[in-house]
Amino acid sequence: MKLAIIGAGNVGGTLGAAWARTAGHEILFGVRNPGADKTQALLASIGAKARAVAPAEAAGSADFIVLTMPWPQTEAAIRSLGNIAGKIILDATNPLVVGPDGLGLEIGHSISAGEKVQGWAKGASVFKTLNTTGFANMAEPIFHGVRSIMFVAGDDSTNKPKVIELVADLGFDVVDAGPLRNARLLEAHAMLWIDLALKRGLGRDWAFARLRR
Ligand SMILES: NC(=O)c1ccc[n+]([C@@H]2O[C@H](COP(=O)([O-])OP(=O)(O)OC[C@H]3O[C@@H](n4cnc5c(N)ncnc54)[C@H](OP(=O)(O)O)[C@@H]3O)[C@@H](O)[C@H]2O)c1
């Protein structure tokens, strides 16, 4: 598959390297400055499967578009992609703001980042996923043989199996979390991971998993 990853920071860089390594996917990083030293170093670490181009060029030729930019830049980044009607979008953003108690969610009860992304990405199919664990876990989602959990929420039931398969390529135990409005739950779930990791002493080297009977 050809994947456009918009942003090549912690999440984007980690996902691009992991998808190239685990499934041989072709990675097009959509970045504002493809020649930047940090981007060139990332490309060198991944090898021939990855390139960096302008965001609109990446989005235009890809099967999937993965959003990995900070929340305040998300609307502008989507607008910079041009016509993305018909594209499949994986939205990994969390609507974080810094308040008096540190990081928190800007929105959540009546709207989510995922639903706002759908509003900006007219005609595209948006799925909320890859937002509920730390970026390093996206490269190593299996803990002592147990797959950590990753949710996919979205309304497009035709394309949802493809998104689930793509996320499973990384090694996650993938669960269909229902419609896109459930991004409200997934973004709160992400905030729980962030709160425990950064404020309650758990650190980043752990993840949620499911137990079944
Ligand atoms: N960090 C985590 O563990 C984690 C886990 C799950 C979800 N998330 C969410 O994932 C998102 C990214 O987090 P991160 O830690 O990867 O951030 P990061 O390391 O700061 O990387 C952000 C990337 O977005 C790019 N970017 C910013 N504005 C852009 C635009 N208009 N067009 C294209 N690219 C743009 C930046 O490019 P430049 O270098 O050009 O600025 C950079 O490559 C956030 O929404 C975050 O809440 C983070």
Coordinates of C-alpha atoms and ligand atoms in Angstrom, one line a residue:
M1 CA 0.0 0.0 0.0
K2 CA 1.0 3.6 -0.5
L3 CA 0.6 5.6 2.7
A4 CA 0.8 9.4 3.0
I5 CA 1.8 10.3 6.5
I6 CA 1.3 14.0 7.1
G7 CA 3.9 15.1 9.6
A8 CA 7.1 13.2 10.3
G9 CA 7.6 13.8 14.0
N10 CA 7.3 11.4 16.9
V11 CA 4.1 9.7 15.7
G12 CA 4.6 10.1 11.9
G13 CA 8.2 9.1 11.9
T14 CA 7.6 6.1 14.1
L15 CA 4.6 4.9 12.1
G16 CA 6.4 5.3 8.7
A17 CA 9.4 3.3 9.9
A18 CA 7.1 0.6 11.5
W19 CA 4.9 0.2 8.4
A20 CA 7.8 0.0 6.1
R21 CA 9.5 -2.6 8.3
T22 CA 6.5 -4.8 9.2
A23 CA 4.5 -4.8 6.0
G24 CA 6.7 -3.3 3.3
H25 CA 4.3 -0.4 2.8
E26 CA 5.5 2.5 0.7
I27 CA 5.7 5.6 2.8
L28 CA 5.3 9.2 1.5
F29 CA 5.9 11.7 4.3
G30 CA 3.9 14.8 3.6
V31 CA 6.0 17.6 5.2
R32 CA 6.4 21.3 4.8
N33 CA 10.2 21.1 4.3
P34 CA 11.2 17.8 2.8
G35 CA 14.9 18.7 2.7
A36 CA 15.1 19.4 6.5
D37 CA 18.0 17.5 8.2
K38 CA 15.7 15.7 10.6
T39 CA 13.5 14.5 7.7
Q40 CA 16.5 13.4 5.7
A41 CA 17.9 11.5 8.7
L42 CA 14.5 9.8 9.1
L43 CA 14.4 8.7 5.5
A44 CA 18.0 7.4 5.7
S45 CA 17.0 5.3 8.7
I46 CA 14.0 3.7 6.9
G47 CA 15.6 3.1 3.5
A48 CA 14.2 2.8 0.0
K49 CA 10.5 2.4 1.1
A50 CA 10.2 6.1 2.2
R51 CA 10.2 9.5 0.5
A52 CA 9.4 13.0 1.7
V53 CA 7.3 15.3 -0.5
A54 CA 5.0 18.2 -0.1
P55 CA 1.7 17.4 1.8
A56 CA -0.6 17.7 -1.2
E57 CA 1.7 15.6 -3.4
A58 CA 1.8 12.9 -0.7
A59 CA -2.0 12.9 -0.2
G60 CA -2.7 13.0 -3.9
S61 CA -1.1 9.6 -4.8
A62 CA -1.7 7.6 -1.6
D63 CA -4.2 4.9 -0.7
F64 CA -4.4 6.1 2.9
I65 CA -3.6 9.5 4.5
V66 CA -2.5 9.4 8.1
L67 CA -2.7 12.7 10.1
T68 CA 0.1 13.1 12.7
M69 CA 0.3 16.8 13.3
P70 CA -0.3 18.7 16.5
W71 CA -4.0 19.6 17.0
P72 CA -3.7 23.4 16.6
Q73 CA -2.2 22.8 13.1
T74 CA -4.6 20.1 12.0
E75 CA -7.2 22.3 10.2
A76 CA -4.5 24.1 8.2
A77 CA -2.7 20.9 7.4
I78 CA -5.9 19.3 6.0
R79 CA -6.6 22.4 3.9
S80 CA -3.1 22.2 2.5
L81 CA -3.8 18.7 1.1
G82 CA -6.1 19.9 -1.7
N83 CA -8.9 17.8 -2.9
I84 CA -9.0 14.7 -0.8
A85 CA -12.6 13.6 -1.5
G86 CA -12.8 9.8 -1.6
K87 CA -9.6 9.3 0.4
I88 CA -9.3 7.2 3.5
I89 CA -7.9 9.1 6.4
L90 CA -6.5 7.8 9.7
D91 CA -6.6 10.5 12.3
A92 CA -4.1 10.1 15.1
T93 CA -4.5 13.5 16.6
N94 CA -5.6 14.4 20.1
P95 CA -7.1 17.8 20.8
L96 CA -4.7 18.7 23.6
V97 CA -4.3 22.0 25.2
V98 CA -2.1 23.1 28.1
G99 CA -4.1 24.3 31.1
P100 CA -3.4 25.0 34.7
D101 CA -3.0 21.2 35.4
G102 CA -0.9 20.6 32.4
L103 CA -2.1 18.7 29.3
G104 CA -5.8 18.3 28.9
L105 CA -8.5 17.9 26.2
E106 CA -9.8 21.0 24.5
I107 CA -13.0 19.4 23.4
G108 CA -14.7 16.1 24.0
H109 CA -18.3 15.9 25.4
S110 CA -20.2 17.1 22.4
I111 CA -17.7 17.0 19.6
S112 CA -14.3 15.3 19.0
A113 CA -11.2 16.0 17.0
G114 CA -12.1 13.1 14.7
E115 CA -15.5 14.6 13.9
K116 CA -14.0 18.0 13.3
V117 CA -11.4 16.4 11.0
Q118 CA -14.3 14.8 9.1
G119 CA -15.9 18.3 8.7
W120 CA -12.6 19.7 7.3
A121 CA -11.9 16.7 5.1
K122 CA -15.0 17.0 2.9
G123 CA -15.9 13.8 1.1
A124 CA -13.1 11.7 2.7
S125 CA -13.7 8.7 5.0
V126 CA -12.2 9.6 8.4
F127 CA -11.2 6.9 11.0
K128 CA -10.0 7.7 14.5
T129 CA -7.2 5.5 15.5
L130 CA -3.5 5.3 16.6
N131 CA -4.2 8.0 19.2
T132 CA -4.5 6.0 22.4
T133 CA -0.9 5.0 23.2
G134 CA 2.5 6.6 23.1
F135 CA 4.4 6.8 19.9
A136 CA 7.1 4.4 21.0
N137 CA 4.5 1.7 21.5
M138 CA 3.5 2.1 17.9
A139 CA 6.9 0.6 17.0
E140 CA 6.7 -2.1 19.6
P141 CA 3.0 -2.8 20.4
I142 CA 3.6 -6.4 21.6
F143 CA 4.5 -6.7 25.4
H144 CA 5.9 -10.1 26.4
G145 CA 3.8 -11.8 23.7
V146 CA 0.6 -9.9 24.4
R147 CA -0.6 -7.5 21.7
S148 CA -1.6 -4.1 23.1
I149 CA -5.0 -2.8 22.0
M150 CA -5.7 -0.2 19.3
F151 CA -9.2 1.0 18.4
V152 CA -10.6 2.1 15.1
A153 CA -13.7 4.3 15.0
G154 CA -15.3 5.4 11.8
D155 CA -18.6 5.5 9.9
D156 CA -17.5 4.0 6.5
S157 CA -18.2 0.2 7.0
T158 CA -16.9 -0.6 3.5
N159 CA -13.4 0.7 4.1
K160 CA -13.2 0.0 7.9
P161 CA -11.8 -3.6 7.3
K162 CA -8.9 -2.1 5.3
V163 CA -8.1 0.3 8.1
I164 CA -8.2 -2.4 10.7
E165 CA -5.8 -4.5 8.6
L166 CA -3.4 -1.6 8.2
V167 CA -3.3 -0.9 11.9
A168 CA -3.0 -4.7 12.6
D169 CA 0.1 -4.7 10.3
L170 CA 1.8 -2.8 13.1
G171 CA 1.2 -5.7 15.5
F172 CA -1.8 -4.2 17.5
D173 CA -4.8 -6.1 18.7
V174 CA -7.3 -4.0 16.7
V175 CA -10.9 -3.5 17.9
D176 CA -13.7 -1.8 16.0
A177 CA -14.8 0.9 18.3
G178 CA -18.0 1.9 16.4
P179 CA -18.9 5.1 14.6
L180 CA -16.7 8.2 14.3
R181 CA -18.6 10.0 17.1
N182 CA -16.9 7.4 19.4
A183 CA -13.7 9.4 18.8
R184 CA -15.0 11.3 21.8
L185 CA -14.4 8.2 23.8
L186 CA -11.1 7.4 22.2
E187 CA -9.7 10.9 22.7
A188 CA -10.7 10.7 26.4
H189 CA -9.1 7.2 26.5
A190 CA -5.9 8.7 25.1
M191 CA -6.0 11.4 27.8
L192 CA -6.1 8.7 30.4
W193 CA -3.0 7.1 29.0
I194 CA -1.3 10.6 28.8
D195 CA -2.4 11.5 32.4
L196 CA -1.1 8.2 33.8
A197 CA 2.1 8.3 31.8
L198 CA 3.1 11.9 32.4
K199 CA 1.4 12.9 35.7
R200 CA 0.9 9.6 37.7
G201 CA 4.3 8.1 37.4
L202 CA 3.6 5.2 34.9
G203 CA 6.0 6.6 32.3
R204 CA 5.6 5.7 28.6
D205 CA 6.6 2.0 28.5
W206 CA 3.2 0.5 29.0
A207 CA -0.1 0.1 27.1
F208 CA -3.7 -1.0 27.4
A209 CA -4.6 -4.6 26.4
R210 CA -7.8 -6.7 26.5
L211 CA -8.4 -9.8 28.6
R212 CA -11.2 -12.1 27.6
R213 CA -13.1 -15.0 29.1
Ligands
LIG1 N1 3.5 11.8 20.9 C1 2.7 10.7 21.2 O1 3.1 9.8 21.9 C2 1.4 10.7 20.6 C3 0.6 9.5 20.6 C4 -0.7 9.4 20.0 C5 -1.1 10.6 19.4 N2 -0.4 11.7 19.3 C6 -0.9 12.8 18.6 O2 -0.3 12.8 17.3 C7 0.0 14.2 16.9 C8 1.5 14.3 16.6 O3 2.2 14.2 17.8 P1 3.8 14.1 17.8 O4 4.2 13.8 19.1 O5 4.2 13.2 16.6 O6 4.1 15.6 17.4 P2 5.5 16.2 16.8 O7 6.7 15.3 17.1 O8 5.6 17.6 17.2 O9 5.4 16.1 15.2 C9 4.4 16.9 14.6 C10 4.7 16.9 13.1 O10 3.6 17.6 12.4 C11 4.2 18.4 11.4 N3 3.3 19.5 11.1 C12 2.9 20.5 11.8 N4 2.1 21.3 11.1 C13 2.0 20.8 9.9 C14 1.3 21.2 8.7 N5 0.5 22.3 8.7 N6 1.4 20.4 7.6 C15 2.2 19.3 7.7 N7 2.9 18.8 8.7 C16 2.7 19.6 9.8 C17 5.5 18.8 12.0 O11 6.3 19.3 11.0 P3 7.4 20.4 11.2 O12 8.7 19.7 11.6 O13 7.5 21.0 9.8 O14 6.9 21.4 12.2 C18 6.0 17.5 12.6 O15 6.6 16.7 11.7 C19 -0.6 15.1 17.9 O16 -1.9 15.5 17.5 C20 -0.6 14.2 19.2 O17 -1.7 14.6 20.1 C21 0.8 11.8 19.9

